[in-house]
Short mmCIF file of N, CA and C and ligand atoms in Angstrom, two decimals:
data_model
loop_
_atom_site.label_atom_id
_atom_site.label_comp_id
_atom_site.label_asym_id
_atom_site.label_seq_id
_atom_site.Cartn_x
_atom_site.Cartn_y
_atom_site.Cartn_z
N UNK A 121 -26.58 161.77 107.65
CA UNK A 121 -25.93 161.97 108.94
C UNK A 121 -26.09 160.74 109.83
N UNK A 122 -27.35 160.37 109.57
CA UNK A 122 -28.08 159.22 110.46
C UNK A 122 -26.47 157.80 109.93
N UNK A 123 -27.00 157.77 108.70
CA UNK A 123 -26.48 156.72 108.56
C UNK A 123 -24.66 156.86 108.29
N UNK A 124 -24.07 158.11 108.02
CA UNK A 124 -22.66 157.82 107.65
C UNK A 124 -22.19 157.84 108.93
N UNK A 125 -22.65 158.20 109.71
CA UNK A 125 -21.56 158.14 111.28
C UNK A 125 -21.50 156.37 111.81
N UNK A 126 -22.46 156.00 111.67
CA UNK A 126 -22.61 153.85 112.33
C UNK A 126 -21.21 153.91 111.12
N UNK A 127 -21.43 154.32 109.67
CA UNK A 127 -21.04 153.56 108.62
C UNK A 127 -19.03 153.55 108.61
N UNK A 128 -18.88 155.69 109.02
CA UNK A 128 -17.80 155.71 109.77
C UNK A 128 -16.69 154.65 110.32
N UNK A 129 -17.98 154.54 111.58
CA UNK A 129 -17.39 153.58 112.41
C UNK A 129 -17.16 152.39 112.15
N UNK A 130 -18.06 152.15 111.49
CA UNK A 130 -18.16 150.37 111.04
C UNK A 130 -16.45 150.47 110.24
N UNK A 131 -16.40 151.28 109.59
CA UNK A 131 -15.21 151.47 108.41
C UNK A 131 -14.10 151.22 109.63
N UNK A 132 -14.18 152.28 110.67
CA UNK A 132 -13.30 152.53 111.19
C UNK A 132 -12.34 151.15 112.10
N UNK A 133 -13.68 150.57 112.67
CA UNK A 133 -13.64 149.26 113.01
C UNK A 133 -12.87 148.28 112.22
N UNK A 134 -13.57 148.02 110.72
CA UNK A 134 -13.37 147.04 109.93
C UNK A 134 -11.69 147.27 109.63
N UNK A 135 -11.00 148.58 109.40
CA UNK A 135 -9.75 149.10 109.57
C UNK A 135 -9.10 148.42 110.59
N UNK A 136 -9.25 148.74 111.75
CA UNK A 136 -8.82 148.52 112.32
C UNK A 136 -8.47 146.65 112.71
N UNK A 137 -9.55 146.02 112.53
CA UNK A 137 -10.11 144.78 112.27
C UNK A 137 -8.90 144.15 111.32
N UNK A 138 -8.37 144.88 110.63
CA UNK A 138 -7.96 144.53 109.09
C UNK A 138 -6.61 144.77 109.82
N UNK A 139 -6.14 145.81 110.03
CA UNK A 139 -4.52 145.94 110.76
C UNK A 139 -4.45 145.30 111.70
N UNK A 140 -5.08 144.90 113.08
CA UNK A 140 -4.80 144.55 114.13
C UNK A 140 -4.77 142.03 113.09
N UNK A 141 -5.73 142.09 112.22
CA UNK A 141 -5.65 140.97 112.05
C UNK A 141 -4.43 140.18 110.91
N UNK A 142 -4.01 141.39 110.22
CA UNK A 142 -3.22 141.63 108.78
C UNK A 142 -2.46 141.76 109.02
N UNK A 143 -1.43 142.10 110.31
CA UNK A 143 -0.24 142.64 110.38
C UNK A 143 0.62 141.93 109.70
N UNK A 144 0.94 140.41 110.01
CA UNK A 144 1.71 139.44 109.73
C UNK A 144 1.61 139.79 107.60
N UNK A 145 0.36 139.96 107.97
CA UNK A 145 -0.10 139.57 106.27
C UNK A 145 0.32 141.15 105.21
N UNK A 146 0.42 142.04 106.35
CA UNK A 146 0.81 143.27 105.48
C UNK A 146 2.41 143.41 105.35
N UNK A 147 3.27 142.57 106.28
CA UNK A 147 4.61 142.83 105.83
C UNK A 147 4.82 142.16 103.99
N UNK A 148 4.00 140.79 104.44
CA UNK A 148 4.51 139.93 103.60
C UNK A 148 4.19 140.33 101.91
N UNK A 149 3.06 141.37 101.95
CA UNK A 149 2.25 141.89 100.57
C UNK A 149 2.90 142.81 100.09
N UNK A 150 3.53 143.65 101.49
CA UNK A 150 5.04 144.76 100.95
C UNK A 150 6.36 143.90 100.39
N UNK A 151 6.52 143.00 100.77
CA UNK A 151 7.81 142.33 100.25
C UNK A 151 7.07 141.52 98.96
N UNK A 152 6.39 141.07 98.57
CA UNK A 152 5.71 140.82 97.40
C UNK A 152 5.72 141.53 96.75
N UNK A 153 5.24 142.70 96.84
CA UNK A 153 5.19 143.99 95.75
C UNK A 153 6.65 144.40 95.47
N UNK A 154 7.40 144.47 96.84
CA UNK A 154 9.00 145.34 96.26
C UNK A 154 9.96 144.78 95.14
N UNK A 155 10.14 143.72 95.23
CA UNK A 155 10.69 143.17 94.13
C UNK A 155 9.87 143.62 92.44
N UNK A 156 8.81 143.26 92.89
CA UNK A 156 8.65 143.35 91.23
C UNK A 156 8.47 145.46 90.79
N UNK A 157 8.32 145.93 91.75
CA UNK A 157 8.76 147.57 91.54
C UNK A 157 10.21 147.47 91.22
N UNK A 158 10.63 146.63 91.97
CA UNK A 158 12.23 146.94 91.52
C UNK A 158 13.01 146.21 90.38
N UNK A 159 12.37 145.16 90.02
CA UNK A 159 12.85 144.43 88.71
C UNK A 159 12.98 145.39 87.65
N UNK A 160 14.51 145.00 86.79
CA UNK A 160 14.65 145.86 85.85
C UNK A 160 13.79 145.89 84.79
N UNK A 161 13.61 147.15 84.35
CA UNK A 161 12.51 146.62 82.59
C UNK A 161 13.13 145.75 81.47
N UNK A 162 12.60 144.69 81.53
CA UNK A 162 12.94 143.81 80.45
C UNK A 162 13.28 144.83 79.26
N UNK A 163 12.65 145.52 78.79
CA UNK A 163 12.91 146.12 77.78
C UNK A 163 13.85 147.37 77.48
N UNK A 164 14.61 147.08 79.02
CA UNK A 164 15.63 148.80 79.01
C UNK A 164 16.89 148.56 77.75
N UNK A 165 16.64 149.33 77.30
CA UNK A 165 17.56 149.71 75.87
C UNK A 165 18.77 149.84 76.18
N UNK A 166 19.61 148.86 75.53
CA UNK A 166 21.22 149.13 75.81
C UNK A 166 21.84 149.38 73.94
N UNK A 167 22.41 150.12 74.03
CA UNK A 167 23.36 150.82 72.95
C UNK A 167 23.89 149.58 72.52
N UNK A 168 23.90 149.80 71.04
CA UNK A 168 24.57 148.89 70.20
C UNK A 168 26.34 148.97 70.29
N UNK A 169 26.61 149.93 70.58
CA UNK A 169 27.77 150.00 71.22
C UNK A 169 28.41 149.36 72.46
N UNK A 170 27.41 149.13 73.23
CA UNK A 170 27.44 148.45 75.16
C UNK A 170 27.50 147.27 73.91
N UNK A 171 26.73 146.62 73.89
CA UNK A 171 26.33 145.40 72.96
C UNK A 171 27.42 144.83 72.65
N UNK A 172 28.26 145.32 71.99
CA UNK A 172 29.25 144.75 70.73
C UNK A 172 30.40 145.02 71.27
N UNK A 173 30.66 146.15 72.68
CA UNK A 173 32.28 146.41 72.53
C UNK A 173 33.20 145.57 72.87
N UNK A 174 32.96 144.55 73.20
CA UNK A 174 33.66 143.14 73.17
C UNK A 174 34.45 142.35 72.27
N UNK A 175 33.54 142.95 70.93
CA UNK A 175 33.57 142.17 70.12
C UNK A 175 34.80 142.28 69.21
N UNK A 176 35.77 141.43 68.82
CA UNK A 176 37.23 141.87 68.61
C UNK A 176 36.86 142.65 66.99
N UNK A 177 35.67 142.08 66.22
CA UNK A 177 35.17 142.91 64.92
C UNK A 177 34.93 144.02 65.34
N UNK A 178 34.31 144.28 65.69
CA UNK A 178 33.99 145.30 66.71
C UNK A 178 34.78 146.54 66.64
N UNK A 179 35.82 146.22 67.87
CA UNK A 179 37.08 146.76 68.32
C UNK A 179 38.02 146.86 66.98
N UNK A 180 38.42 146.06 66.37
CA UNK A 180 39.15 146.42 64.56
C UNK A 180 38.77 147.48 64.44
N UNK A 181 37.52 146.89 63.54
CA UNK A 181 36.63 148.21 62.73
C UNK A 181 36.72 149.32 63.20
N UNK A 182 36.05 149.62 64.79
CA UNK A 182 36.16 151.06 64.90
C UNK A 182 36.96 151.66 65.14
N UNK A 183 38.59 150.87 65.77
CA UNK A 183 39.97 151.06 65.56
C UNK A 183 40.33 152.15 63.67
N UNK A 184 39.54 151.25 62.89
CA UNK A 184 40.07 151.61 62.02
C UNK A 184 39.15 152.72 60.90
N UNK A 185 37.75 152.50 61.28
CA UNK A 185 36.94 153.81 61.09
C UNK A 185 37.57 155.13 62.07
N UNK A 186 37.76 155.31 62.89
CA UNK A 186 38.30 156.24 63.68
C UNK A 186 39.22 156.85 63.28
N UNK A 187 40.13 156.15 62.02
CA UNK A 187 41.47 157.08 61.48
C UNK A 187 41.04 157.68 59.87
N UNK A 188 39.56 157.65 59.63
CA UNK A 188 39.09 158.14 58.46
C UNK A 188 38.15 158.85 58.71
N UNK A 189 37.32 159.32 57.69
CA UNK A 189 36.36 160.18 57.85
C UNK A 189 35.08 159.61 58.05
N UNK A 190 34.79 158.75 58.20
CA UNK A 190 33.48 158.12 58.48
C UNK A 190 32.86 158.95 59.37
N UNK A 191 33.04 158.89 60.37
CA UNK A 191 32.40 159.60 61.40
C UNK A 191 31.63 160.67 61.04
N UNK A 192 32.07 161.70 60.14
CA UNK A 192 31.80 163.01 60.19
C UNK A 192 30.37 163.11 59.23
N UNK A 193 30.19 161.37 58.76
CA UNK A 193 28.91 161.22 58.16
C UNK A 193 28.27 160.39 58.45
N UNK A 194 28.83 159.56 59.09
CA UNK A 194 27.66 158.61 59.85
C UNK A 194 27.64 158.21 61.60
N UNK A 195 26.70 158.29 62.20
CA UNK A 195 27.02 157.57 63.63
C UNK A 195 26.24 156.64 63.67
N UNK A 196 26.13 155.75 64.90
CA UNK A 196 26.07 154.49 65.06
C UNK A 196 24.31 154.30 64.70
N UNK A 197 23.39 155.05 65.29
CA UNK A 197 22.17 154.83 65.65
C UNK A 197 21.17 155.78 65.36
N UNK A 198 21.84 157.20 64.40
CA UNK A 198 20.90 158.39 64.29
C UNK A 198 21.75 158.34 61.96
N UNK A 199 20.65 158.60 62.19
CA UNK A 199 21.08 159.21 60.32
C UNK A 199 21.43 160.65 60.38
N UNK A 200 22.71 160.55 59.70
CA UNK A 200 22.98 162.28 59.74
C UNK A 200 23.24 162.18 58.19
N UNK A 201 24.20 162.16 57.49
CA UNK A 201 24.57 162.85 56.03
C UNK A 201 24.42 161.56 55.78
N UNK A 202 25.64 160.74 56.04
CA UNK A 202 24.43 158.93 55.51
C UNK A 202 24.15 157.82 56.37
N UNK A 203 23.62 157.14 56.02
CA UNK A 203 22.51 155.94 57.19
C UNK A 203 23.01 156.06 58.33
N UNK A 204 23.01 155.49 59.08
CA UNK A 204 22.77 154.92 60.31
C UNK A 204 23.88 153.63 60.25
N UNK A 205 24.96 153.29 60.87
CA UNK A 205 25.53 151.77 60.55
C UNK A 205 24.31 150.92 61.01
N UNK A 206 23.97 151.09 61.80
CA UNK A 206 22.69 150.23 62.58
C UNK A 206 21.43 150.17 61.13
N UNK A 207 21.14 151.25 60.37
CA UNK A 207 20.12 151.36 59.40
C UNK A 207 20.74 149.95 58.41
N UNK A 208 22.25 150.44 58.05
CA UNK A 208 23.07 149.29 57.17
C UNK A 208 22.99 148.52 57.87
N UNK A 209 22.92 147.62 58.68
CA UNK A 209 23.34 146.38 59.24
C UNK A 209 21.76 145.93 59.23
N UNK A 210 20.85 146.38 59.29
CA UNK A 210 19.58 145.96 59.13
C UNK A 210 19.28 145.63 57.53
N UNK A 211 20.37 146.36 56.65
CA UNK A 211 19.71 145.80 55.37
C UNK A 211 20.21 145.00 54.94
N UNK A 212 21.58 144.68 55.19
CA UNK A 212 22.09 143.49 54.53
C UNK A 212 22.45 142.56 55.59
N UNK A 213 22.54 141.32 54.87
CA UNK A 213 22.85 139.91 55.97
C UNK A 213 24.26 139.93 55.54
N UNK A 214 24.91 139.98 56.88
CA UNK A 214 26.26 139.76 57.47
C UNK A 214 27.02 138.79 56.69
N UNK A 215 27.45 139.01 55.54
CA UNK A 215 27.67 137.38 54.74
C UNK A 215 28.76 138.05 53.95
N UNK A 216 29.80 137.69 53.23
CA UNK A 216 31.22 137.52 52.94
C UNK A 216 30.85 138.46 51.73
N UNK A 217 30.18 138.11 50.61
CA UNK A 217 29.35 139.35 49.75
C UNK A 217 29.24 140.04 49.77
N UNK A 218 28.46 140.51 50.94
CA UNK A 218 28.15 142.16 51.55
C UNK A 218 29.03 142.97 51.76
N UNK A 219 29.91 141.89 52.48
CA UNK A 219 30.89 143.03 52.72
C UNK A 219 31.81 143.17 51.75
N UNK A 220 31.93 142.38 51.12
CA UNK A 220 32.81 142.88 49.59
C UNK A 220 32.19 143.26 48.97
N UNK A 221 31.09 143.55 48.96
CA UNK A 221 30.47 144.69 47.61
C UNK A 221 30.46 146.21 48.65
N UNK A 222 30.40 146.17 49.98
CA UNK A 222 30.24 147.24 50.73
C UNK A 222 31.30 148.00 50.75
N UNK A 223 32.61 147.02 50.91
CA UNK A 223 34.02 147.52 50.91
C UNK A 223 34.32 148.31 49.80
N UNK A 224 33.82 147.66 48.38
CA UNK A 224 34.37 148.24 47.31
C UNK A 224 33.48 149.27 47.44
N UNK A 225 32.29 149.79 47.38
CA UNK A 225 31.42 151.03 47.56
C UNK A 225 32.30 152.16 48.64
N UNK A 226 32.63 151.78 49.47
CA UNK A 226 33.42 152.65 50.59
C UNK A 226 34.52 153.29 49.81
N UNK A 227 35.01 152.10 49.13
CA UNK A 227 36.35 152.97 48.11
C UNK A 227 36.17 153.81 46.89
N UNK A 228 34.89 153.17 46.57
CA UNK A 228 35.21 153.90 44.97
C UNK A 228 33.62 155.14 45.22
N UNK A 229 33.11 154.93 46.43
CA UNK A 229 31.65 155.72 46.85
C UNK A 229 30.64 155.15 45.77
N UNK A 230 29.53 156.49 46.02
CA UNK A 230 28.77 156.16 45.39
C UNK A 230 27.21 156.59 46.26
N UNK A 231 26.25 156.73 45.39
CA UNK A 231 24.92 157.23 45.19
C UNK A 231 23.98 156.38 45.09
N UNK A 232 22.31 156.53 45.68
CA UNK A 232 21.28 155.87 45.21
C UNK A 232 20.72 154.66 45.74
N UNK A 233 21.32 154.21 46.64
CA UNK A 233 21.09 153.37 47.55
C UNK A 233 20.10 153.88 48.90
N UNK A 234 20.17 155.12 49.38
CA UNK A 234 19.71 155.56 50.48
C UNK A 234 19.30 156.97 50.21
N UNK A 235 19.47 157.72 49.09
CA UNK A 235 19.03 158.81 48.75
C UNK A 235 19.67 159.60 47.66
N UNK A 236 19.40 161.14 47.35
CA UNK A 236 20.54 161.29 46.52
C UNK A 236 21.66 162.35 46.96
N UNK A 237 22.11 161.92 48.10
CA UNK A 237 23.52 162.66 49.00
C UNK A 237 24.73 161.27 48.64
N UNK A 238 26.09 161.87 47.66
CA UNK A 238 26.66 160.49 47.36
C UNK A 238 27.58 160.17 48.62
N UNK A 239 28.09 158.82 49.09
CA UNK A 239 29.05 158.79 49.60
C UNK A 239 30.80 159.09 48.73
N UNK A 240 31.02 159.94 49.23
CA UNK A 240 32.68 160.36 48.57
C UNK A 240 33.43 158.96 48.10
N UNK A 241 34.02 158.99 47.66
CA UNK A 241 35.08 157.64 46.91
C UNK A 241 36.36 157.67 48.48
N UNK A 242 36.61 156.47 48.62
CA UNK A 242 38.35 156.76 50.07
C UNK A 242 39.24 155.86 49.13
N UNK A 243 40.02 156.17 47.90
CA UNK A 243 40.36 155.67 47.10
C UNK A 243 42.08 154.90 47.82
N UNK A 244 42.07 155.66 49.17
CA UNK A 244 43.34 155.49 50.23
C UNK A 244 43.43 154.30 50.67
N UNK A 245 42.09 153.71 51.26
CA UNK A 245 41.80 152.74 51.63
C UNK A 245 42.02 151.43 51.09
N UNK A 246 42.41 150.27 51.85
CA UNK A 246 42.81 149.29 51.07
C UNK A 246 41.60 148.23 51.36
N UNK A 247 41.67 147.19 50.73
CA UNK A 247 40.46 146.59 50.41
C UNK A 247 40.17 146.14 51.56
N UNK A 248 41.13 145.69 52.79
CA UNK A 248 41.79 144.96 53.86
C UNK A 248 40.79 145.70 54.93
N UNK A 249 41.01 147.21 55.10
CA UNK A 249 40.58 147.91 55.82
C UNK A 249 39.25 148.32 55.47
N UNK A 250 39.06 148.20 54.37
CA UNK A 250 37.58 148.78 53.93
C UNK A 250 36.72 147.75 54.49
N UNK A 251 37.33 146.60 54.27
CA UNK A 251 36.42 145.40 54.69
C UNK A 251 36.23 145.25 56.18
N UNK A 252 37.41 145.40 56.85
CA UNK A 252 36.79 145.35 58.68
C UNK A 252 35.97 146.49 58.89
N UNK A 253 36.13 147.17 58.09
CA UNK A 253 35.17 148.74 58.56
C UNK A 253 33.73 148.10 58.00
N UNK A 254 33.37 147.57 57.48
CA UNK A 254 32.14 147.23 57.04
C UNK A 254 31.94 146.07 58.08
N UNK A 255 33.02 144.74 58.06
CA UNK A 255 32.31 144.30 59.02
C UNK A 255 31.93 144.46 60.35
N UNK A 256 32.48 145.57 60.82
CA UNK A 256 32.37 146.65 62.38
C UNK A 256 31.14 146.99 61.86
N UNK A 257 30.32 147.40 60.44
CA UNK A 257 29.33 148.23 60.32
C UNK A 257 27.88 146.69 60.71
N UNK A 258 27.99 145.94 59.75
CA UNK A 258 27.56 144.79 59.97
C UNK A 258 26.84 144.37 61.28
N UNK A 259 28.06 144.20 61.73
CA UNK A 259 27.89 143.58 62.91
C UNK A 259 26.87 144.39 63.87
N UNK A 260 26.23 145.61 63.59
CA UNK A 260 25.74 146.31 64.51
C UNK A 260 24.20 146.48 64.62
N UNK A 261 23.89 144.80 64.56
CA UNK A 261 22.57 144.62 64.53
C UNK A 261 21.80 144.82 65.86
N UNK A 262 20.52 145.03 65.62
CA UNK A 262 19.44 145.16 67.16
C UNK A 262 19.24 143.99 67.49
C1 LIG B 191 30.80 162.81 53.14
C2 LIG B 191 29.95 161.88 53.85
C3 LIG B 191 30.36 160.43 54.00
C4 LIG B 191 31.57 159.92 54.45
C5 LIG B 191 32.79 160.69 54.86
C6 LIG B 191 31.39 158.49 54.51
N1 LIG B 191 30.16 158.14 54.08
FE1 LIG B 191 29.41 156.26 53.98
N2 LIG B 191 27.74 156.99 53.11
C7 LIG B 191 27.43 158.32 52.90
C8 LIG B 191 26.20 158.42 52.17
C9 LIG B 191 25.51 159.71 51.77
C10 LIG B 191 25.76 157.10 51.95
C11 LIG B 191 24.54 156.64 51.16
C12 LIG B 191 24.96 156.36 49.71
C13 LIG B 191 23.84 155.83 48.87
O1 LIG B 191 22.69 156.23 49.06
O2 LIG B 191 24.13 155.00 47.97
C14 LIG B 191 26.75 156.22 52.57
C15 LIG B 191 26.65 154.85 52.60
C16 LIG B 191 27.50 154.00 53.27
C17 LIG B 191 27.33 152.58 53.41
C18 LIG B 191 26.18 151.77 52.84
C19 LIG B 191 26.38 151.61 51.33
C20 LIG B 191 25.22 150.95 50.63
O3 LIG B 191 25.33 150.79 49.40
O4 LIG B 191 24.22 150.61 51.26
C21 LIG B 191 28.41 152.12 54.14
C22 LIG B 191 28.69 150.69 54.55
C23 LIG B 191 29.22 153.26 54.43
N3 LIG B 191 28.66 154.39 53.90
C24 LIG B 191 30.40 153.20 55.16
C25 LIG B 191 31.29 154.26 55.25
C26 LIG B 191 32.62 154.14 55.79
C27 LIG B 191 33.22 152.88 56.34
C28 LIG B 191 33.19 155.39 55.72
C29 LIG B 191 34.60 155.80 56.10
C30 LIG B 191 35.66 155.14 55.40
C31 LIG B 191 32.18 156.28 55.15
N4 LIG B 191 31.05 155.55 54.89
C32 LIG B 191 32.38 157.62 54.94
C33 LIG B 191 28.20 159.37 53.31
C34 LIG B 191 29.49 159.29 53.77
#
């Protein structure tokens, strides 16, 4: 009792001591701090879709995935019946090869690469189109 009431005060003082001498110095520590509360997170996640829709490969491809069945087995960033385009574009390097061995797989399908669910054969498809659809897939790196 003895001693927290001086100690109180002393606090109360030193407070006060601190605002009446800090004022200048407390705007300037709030505007120091606000910015960096408000800086965006370096690390905020933008969709591989935001990413790429620019991109005239891009824009083809999914022009031309959109008039087939792709969709109904793969989306961009989640594995449903098969990969992920984003899972594919992580395994192979973007290179003239790939996508002609990818293209011809799209047409004639096929098994064993990613599990044992096959991709159907699109025997409709021409080599032309199979190929921007892969390189739309490609291109959809992190
Ligand atoms: C009925 C479901 C289904 C449809 C429709 C489908 N796919 Fe697939 N796709 C799969 C499966 C399953 C795999 C994995 C095959 C494997 O493991 O070898 C796959 C694999 C792939 C791969 C990777 C092949 C590899 O060897 O790594 C590409 C690229 C691909 N699909 C593109 C397409 C495109 C483009 C279309 C539309 C023209 C399409 N898929 C339509 C199910 C489908």
């Amino acid at each position: 009792m003895k001693i927290t009431k001086p100690l109180n005060l002393a606090i109360i003082a030193l407070a006060g001591f601190t605002f009446a001498c800090g004022g200048g110095e407390k705007t300037s520590e709030t505007t120091t701090t606000t910015p960096a509360a408000e800086a965006p997170a370096p690390e905020k996640e933008i969709s591989l879709e935001e990413k790429y829709q620019d991109d005239p490969i891009y824009i083809k491809g999914l022009a031309k995935l959109k008039t087939s069945d792709c969709t109904s087995c793969h989306m961009v960033e989640r594995k449903i019946v098969g990969p992920s385009y984003a899972d594919v574009a992580a395994k192979y390097e973007n290179t003239e090869e790939n996508i002609d061995m990818l293209a011809k797989k799209v047409i004639e399908g096929g098994v064993g690469v990613w599990g044992e669910i096959p991709m159907p054969p699109h025997p409709t498809l021409s080599m032309e189109d199979a190929r921007d659809m892969v390189s739309y897939v490609l291109l959809l790196k992190k």
